[in-house]
Structures are given as C-alpha cells and as structure tokens.
Coordinates of C-alpha atoms in Angstrom, one line a residue:
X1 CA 0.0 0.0 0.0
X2 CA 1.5 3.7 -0.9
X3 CA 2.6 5.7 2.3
X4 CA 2.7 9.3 2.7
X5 CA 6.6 10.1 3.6
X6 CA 6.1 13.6 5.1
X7 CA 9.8 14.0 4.7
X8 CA 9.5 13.9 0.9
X9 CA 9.8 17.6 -0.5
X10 CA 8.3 16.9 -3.7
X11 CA 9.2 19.1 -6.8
X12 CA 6.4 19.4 -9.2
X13 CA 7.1 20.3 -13.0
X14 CA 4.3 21.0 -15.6
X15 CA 5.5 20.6 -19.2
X16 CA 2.9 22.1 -21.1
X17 CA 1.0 24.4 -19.5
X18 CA 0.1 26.2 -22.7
X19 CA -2.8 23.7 -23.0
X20 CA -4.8 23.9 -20.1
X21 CA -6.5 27.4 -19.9
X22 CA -7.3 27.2 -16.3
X23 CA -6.4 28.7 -13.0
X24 CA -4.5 25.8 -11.3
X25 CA -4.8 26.1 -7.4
X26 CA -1.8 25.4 -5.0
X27 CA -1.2 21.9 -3.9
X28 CA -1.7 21.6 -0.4
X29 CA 1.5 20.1 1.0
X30 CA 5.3 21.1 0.7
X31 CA 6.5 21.6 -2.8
X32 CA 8.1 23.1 -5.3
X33 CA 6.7 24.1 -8.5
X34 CA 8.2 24.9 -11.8
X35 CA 5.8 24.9 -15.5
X36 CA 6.9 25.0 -19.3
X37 CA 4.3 26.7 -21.8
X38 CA 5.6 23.6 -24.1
X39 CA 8.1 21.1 -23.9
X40 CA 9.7 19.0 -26.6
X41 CA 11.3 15.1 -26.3
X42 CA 14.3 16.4 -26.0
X43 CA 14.1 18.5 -22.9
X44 CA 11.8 16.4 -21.1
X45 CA 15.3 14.8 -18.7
X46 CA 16.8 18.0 -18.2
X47 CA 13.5 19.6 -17.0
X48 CA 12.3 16.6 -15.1
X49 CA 16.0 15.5 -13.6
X50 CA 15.0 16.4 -10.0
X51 CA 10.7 16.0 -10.2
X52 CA 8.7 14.0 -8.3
X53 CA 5.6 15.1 -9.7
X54 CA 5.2 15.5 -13.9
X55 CA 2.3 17.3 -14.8
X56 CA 1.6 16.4 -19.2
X57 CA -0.7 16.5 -21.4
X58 CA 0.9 15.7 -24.4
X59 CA 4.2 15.4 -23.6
X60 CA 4.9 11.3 -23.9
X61 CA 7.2 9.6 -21.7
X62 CA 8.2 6.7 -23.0
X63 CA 10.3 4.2 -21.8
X64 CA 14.0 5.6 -23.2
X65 CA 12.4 8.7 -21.2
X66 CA 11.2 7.1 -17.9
X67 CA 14.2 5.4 -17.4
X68 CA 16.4 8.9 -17.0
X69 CA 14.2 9.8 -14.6
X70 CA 15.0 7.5 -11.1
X71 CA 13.4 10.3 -8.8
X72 CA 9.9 10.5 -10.9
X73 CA 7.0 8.8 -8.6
X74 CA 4.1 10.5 -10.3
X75 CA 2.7 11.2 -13.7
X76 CA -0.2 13.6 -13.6
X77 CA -1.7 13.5 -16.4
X78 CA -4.0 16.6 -17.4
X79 CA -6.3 14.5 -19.8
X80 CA -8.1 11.5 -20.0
X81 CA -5.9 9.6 -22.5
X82 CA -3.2 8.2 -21.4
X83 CA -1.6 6.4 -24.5
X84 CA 1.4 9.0 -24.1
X85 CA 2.5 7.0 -21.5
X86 CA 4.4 3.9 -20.9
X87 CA 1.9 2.8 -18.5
X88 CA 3.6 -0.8 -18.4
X89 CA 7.2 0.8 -17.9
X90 CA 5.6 3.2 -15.2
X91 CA 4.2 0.3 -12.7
X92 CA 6.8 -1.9 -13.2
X93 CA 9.0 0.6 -11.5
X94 CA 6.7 2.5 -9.0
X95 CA 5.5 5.2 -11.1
X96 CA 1.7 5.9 -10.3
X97 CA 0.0 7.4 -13.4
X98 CA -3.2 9.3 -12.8
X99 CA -5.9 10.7 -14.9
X100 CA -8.8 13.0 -15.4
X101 CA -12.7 11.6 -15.6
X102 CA -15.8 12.3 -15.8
X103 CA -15.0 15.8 -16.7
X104 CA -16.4 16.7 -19.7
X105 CA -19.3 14.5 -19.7
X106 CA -21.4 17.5 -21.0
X107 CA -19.3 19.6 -23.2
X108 CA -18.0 16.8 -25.5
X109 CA -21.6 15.6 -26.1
X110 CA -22.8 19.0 -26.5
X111 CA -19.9 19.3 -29.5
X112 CA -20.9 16.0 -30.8
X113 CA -24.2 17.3 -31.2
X114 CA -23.2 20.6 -33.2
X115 CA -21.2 18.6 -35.8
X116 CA -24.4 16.4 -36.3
X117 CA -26.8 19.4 -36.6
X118 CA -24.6 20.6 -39.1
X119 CA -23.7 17.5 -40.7
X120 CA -27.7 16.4 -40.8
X121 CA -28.6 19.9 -42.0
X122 CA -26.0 20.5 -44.6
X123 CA -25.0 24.0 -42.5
X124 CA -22.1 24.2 -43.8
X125 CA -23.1 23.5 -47.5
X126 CA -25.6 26.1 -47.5
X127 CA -23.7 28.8 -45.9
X128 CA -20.9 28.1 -49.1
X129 CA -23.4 28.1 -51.6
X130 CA -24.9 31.4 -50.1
X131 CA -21.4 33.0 -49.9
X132 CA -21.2 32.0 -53.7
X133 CA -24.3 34.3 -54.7
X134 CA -26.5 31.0 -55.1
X135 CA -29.2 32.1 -53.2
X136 CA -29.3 35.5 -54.8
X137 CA -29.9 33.4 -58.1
X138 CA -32.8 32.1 -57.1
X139 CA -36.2 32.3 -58.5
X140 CA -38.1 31.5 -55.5
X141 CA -37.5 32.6 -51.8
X142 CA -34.9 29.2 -51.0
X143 CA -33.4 26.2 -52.5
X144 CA -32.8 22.6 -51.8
X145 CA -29.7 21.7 -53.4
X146 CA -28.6 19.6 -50.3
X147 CA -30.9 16.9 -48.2
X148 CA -32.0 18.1 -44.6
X149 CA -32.6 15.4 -42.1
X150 CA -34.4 15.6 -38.8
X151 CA -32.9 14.5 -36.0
X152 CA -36.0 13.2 -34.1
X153 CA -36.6 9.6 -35.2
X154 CA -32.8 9.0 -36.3
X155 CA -31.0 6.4 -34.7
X156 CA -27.5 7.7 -32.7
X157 CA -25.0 5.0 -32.0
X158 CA -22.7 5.0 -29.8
X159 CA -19.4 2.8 -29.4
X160 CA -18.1 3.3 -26.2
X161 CA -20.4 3.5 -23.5
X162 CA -18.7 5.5 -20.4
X163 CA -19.4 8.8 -18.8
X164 CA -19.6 10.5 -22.1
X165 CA -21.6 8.0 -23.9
X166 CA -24.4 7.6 -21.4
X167 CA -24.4 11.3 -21.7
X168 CA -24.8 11.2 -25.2
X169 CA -28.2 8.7 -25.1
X170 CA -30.0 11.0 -22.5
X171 CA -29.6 14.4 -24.8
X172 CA -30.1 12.2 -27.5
X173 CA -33.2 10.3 -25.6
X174 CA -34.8 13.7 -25.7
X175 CA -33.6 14.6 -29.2
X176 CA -36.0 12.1 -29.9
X177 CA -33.6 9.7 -31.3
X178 CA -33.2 5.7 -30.9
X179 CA -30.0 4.5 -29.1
X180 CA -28.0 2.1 -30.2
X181 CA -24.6 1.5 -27.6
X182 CA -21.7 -0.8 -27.8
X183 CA -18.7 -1.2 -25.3
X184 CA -16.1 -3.7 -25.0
X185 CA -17.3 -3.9 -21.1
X186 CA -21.0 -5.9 -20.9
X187 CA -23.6 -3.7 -19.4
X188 CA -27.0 -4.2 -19.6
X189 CA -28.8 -2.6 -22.6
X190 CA -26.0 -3.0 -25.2
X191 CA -25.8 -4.0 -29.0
X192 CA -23.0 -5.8 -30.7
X193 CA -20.6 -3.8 -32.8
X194 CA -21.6 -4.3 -36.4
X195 CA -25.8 -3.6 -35.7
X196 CA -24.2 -0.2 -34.4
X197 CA -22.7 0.5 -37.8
X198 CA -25.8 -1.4 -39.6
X199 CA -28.7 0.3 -38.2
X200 CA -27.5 3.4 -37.1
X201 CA -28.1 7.1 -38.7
X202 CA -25.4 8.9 -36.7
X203 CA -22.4 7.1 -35.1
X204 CA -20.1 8.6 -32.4
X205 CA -16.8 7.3 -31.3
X206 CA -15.8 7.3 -27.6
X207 CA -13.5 4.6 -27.0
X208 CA -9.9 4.8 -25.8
X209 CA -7.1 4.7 -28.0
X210 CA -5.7 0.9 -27.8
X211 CA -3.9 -1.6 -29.8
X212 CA -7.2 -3.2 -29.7
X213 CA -9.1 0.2 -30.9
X214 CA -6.8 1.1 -33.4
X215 CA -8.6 1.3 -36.6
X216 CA -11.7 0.3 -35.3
X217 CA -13.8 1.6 -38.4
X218 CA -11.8 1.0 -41.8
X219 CA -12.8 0.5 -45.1
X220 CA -15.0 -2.5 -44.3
X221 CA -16.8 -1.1 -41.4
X222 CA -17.7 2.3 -43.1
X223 CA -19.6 0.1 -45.6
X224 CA -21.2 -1.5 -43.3
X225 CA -23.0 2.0 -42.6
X226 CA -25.9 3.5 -44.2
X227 CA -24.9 5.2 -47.8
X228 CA -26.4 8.3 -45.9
X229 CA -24.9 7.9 -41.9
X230 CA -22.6 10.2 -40.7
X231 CA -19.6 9.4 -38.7
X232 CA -18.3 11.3 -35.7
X233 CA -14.7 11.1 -33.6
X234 CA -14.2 13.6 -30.7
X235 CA -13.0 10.6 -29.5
X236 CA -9.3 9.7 -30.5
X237 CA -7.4 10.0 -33.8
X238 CA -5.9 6.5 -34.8
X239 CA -9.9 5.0 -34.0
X240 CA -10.2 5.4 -37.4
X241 CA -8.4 4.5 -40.6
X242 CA -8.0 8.0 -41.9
X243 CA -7.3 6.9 -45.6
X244 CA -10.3 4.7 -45.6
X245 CA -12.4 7.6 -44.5
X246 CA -11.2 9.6 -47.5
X247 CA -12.0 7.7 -49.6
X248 CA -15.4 6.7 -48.8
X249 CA -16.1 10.5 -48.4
X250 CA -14.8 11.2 -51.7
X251 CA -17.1 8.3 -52.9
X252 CA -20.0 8.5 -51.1
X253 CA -19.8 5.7 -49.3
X254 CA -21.2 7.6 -46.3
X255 CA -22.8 10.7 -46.0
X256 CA -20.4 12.6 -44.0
X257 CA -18.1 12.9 -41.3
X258 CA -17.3 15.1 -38.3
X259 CA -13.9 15.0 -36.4
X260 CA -12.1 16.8 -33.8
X261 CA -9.2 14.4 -33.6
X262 CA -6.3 13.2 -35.8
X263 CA -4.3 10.5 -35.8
X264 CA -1.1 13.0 -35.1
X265 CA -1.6 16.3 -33.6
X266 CA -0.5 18.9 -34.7
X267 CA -1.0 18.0 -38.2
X268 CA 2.4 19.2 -39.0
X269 CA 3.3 17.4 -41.9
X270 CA 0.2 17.1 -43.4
X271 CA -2.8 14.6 -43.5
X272 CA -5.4 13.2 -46.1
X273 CA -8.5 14.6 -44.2
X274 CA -7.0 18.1 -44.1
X275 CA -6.6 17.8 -48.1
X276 CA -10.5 17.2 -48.5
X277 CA -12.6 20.1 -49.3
X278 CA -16.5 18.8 -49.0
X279 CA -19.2 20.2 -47.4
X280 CA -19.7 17.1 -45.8
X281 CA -17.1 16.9 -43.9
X282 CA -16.2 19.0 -40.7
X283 CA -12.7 19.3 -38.9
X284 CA -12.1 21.2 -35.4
X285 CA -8.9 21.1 -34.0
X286 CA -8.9 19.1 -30.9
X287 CA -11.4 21.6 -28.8
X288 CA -14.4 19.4 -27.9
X289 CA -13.4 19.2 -24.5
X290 CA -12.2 22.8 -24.4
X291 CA -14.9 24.9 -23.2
X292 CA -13.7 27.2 -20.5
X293 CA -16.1 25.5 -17.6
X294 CA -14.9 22.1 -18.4
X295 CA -11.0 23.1 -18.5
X296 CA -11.7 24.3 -14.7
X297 CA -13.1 21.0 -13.5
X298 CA -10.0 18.8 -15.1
X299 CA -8.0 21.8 -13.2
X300 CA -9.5 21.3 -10.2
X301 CA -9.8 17.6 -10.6
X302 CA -5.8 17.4 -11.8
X303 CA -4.4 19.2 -8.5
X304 CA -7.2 16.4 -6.3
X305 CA -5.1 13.6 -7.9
X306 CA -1.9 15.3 -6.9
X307 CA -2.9 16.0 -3.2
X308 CA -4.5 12.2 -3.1
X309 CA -1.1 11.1 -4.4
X310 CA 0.9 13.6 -1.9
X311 CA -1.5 12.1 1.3
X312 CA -0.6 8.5 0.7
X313 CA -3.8 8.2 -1.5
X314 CA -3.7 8.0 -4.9
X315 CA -6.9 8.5 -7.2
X316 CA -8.0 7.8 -10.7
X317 CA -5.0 5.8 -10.9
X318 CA -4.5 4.3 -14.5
X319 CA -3.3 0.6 -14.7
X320 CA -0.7 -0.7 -17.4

C-alpha cells in the first residue's frame, strides 16, 4: 500500500502548460513548483532531472524517457488519455500514473451534437453556396440543393459507453432519437458492434485509443453504414483509418463525417483529411473538450489527484 513520507519535498514540473487554460490552485503540501508553456522530447530529462511530480498532457514519456528519470513517482496527467505514457514501464518501476474523468461529460456531447446538426442539415453546405451568390440566383424565396434530415426519429449509435456515452443517449433520448450503444465492457442494454454501424443514422466514437481500438472503423466497417450515416470522432485519432475515410467520403460511401481528432496532432506534416474540401465533412482542431467550464473542472480535478497522491492516497489511478 503507498505511504505518505512527510519528509519527501516533492518538486512538481508542468511541461505544457500552454494547454490547459485554467487557473491551477496550490497543492496543499510542501513543494516546489516549476511549469513550461511547451516542452519538446528532447528536454523532457533535463526539466524533469530532479521531479517528483510531472504534470503532461501531451508530452509522452516513453520508456528511453522514464528510465532517465529515477526520482519521478508521479505522472499527472491533465487528460483522459493516457496512451502518451508507458503505463507498463511506469508500474513496473513504481511510477503511479493518474488521470482525469468524468469531466467533460457534458461539453463533448454538447460538441458531438453541433457537428451532427450541421452535418444532418448540410449547415455548412448552404452557408458556401450562399457565400457564392446562389441564393441570390434564385427564383423563389430558397433552394434545396442539399438533403435536410431531422434529427427526431434518427438512430445515434454509440461505441463506447462510459461517462460520455451515457451522456450522449439521454440528450439524444430527448432529441427524440433511438440508441443504439456498444462497449467492449457488458452492461445491460448494449448492442453488438456491427448492428451499431448497420442500423445506425449517426455514429459517435468514444472509446480509448488501444492496440485493440486502433482502426476500429476501416474501409470494411464504413460500408457496413448506411450510404447516408454520418460518422463522428471527438474521441481519439488513430480509431479510425483515416485513408479509408477519404476515400469513402470522396465516394459516397457515407454521408459525412465530423472530427475533432487526428491520428497526429499537430497536423504538422500534413494529412489526407485536411486535403478534402467537401461540405460534408467538418474538422475542429482538438477543442471538444475545451470549453472554458470544463478546463476548470479537469484543473480542479488534476491538483485532487496530486494531493491524493501527496496524502498517501492515490486517485483515478491508471493501470498498465
């Protein structure tokens, strides 16, 4: 069982502060405290040599990393993912890992929602084509170049059925909409994967990031969906098979797509969804989780873990 040594002087160090746009409170034990706006691989040691506490987000720490690092006891990670980290590496040598949950159980669904009102709707297709002087054309008082689909008596499935996802199926419950959920954990209520993709009108990705996960929907799930579904990840990038969704946008395979997540992020060097340029498709750049109310609770919640951690405690401790 973990012990609170209250001769420990633990040094915490932040490594990218630049992406959490929150007031952090003080830790309430001894400490010292030192944060980075941004931190690359390469300066991880140097500005970790003497933590005991690493705050990240983003920043991996990887097993070439962890190894440099004898004093480190806690990774705090400001997220829920935690697929930046060597989690096996990080228990086999004492290294608690802890995460954020439960945090953004209402703005991510409430984002999920705005890409399908827009996708459904064709927003974004209409607002171009009224830009372009095509409504001005017109010889009555609208047009219909591009289907509009309600959302009451849709079907909204959802594959990965946590906080979030049970969120989703009571706005969508009163949306009007049929729910269709699958999870790799049995609970009551659920469907199997493939009558999620078959039957459903709207399909939202919530699952963690895993070796398991990865590529989840590819080219022969996304034609397993309706010719008109649309597909949505505020989830993780890497759930999907990013080529394979190109194409079957470019083909109309499906009927559109909305995303907040890449497969690599920043898209630095590029990547086939940011080359597409249809009105069926929507990108955001990682913000889902990002409105200003949630970012305070994952503060909040962050310096909790580290206080558990600092009392002998631990919380929301993430397994290898």
């Amino acid at each position: 069982m973990f012990k609170r040594d209250s001769a420990v002087q633990h040094s915490i160090v932040f490594l990218d502060r630049s992406t959490l746009e929150a007031n952090l409170r003080t830790p309430n034990f001894p400490h010292s405290y030192k944060e980075y706006a941004a931190t690359t691989v390469d300066e991880i040691v140097d500005r970790l040599a003497d933590a005991t506490i690493a705050i990240i987000n983003k920043v991996p720490m990887r097993e070439a990393t962890l190894a440099r690092l004898p004093n480190l006891k806690l990774i705090a990670v400001a997220a829920t993912g935690t697929d930046v980290v060597d989690k096996t590496y990080a228990k086999a040598h004492g290294i608690i890992v802890s995460n954020i949950r439960n945090y953004a159980f209402n703005t991510v669904p409430e984002h999920v929602f705005a890409l399908a009102f827009a996708l459904r709707r064709n927003i974004v297709a209409y607002r171009d084509d009224v830009r372009a002087g095509r409504w001005q054309e017109c010889d009555q008082f609208c047009f219909f170049d591009h289907p509009i689909r309600d959302m009451r008596g849709s079907t909204l499935g959802i594959i990965g059925y946590g906080a979030i996802g049970k969120s989703l199926a009571r706005i969508a419950e009163a949306f009007g909409l049929k729910v269709l959920a699958y999870d790799v954990f049995p609970q009551p209520g659920l469907v199997d994967f493939e009558t999620v993709l078959r039957e459903s009108d709207i399909i939202t990705l919530h699952a963690p990031l895993t070796a398991e996960t990865k590529n989840m929907i590819g080219a022969r799930e996304l034609r397993l969906m309706k010719r008109d579904a649309i597909l949505i990840n505020t989830g993780r990038g890497g759930l999907v098979d990013e080529a394979a969704l190109a194409e079957a946008l470019t083909q109309g395979v499906i009927g559109g797509a909305g995303f907040d997540v890449l497969t690599t992020e920043p898209p630095k060097q590029g990547n086939i969804l940011l080359d597409l340029r249809l009105p069926n498709f929507i990108i955001t750049p990682h913000v889902a989780w990002a409105s200003r109310e949630a970012m305070q609770v994952l503060a909040d919640q962050l310096i909790d873990n580290i206080d558990a951690f600092a009392a002998g405690k631990p919380q929301n401790v993430v397994e290898a």
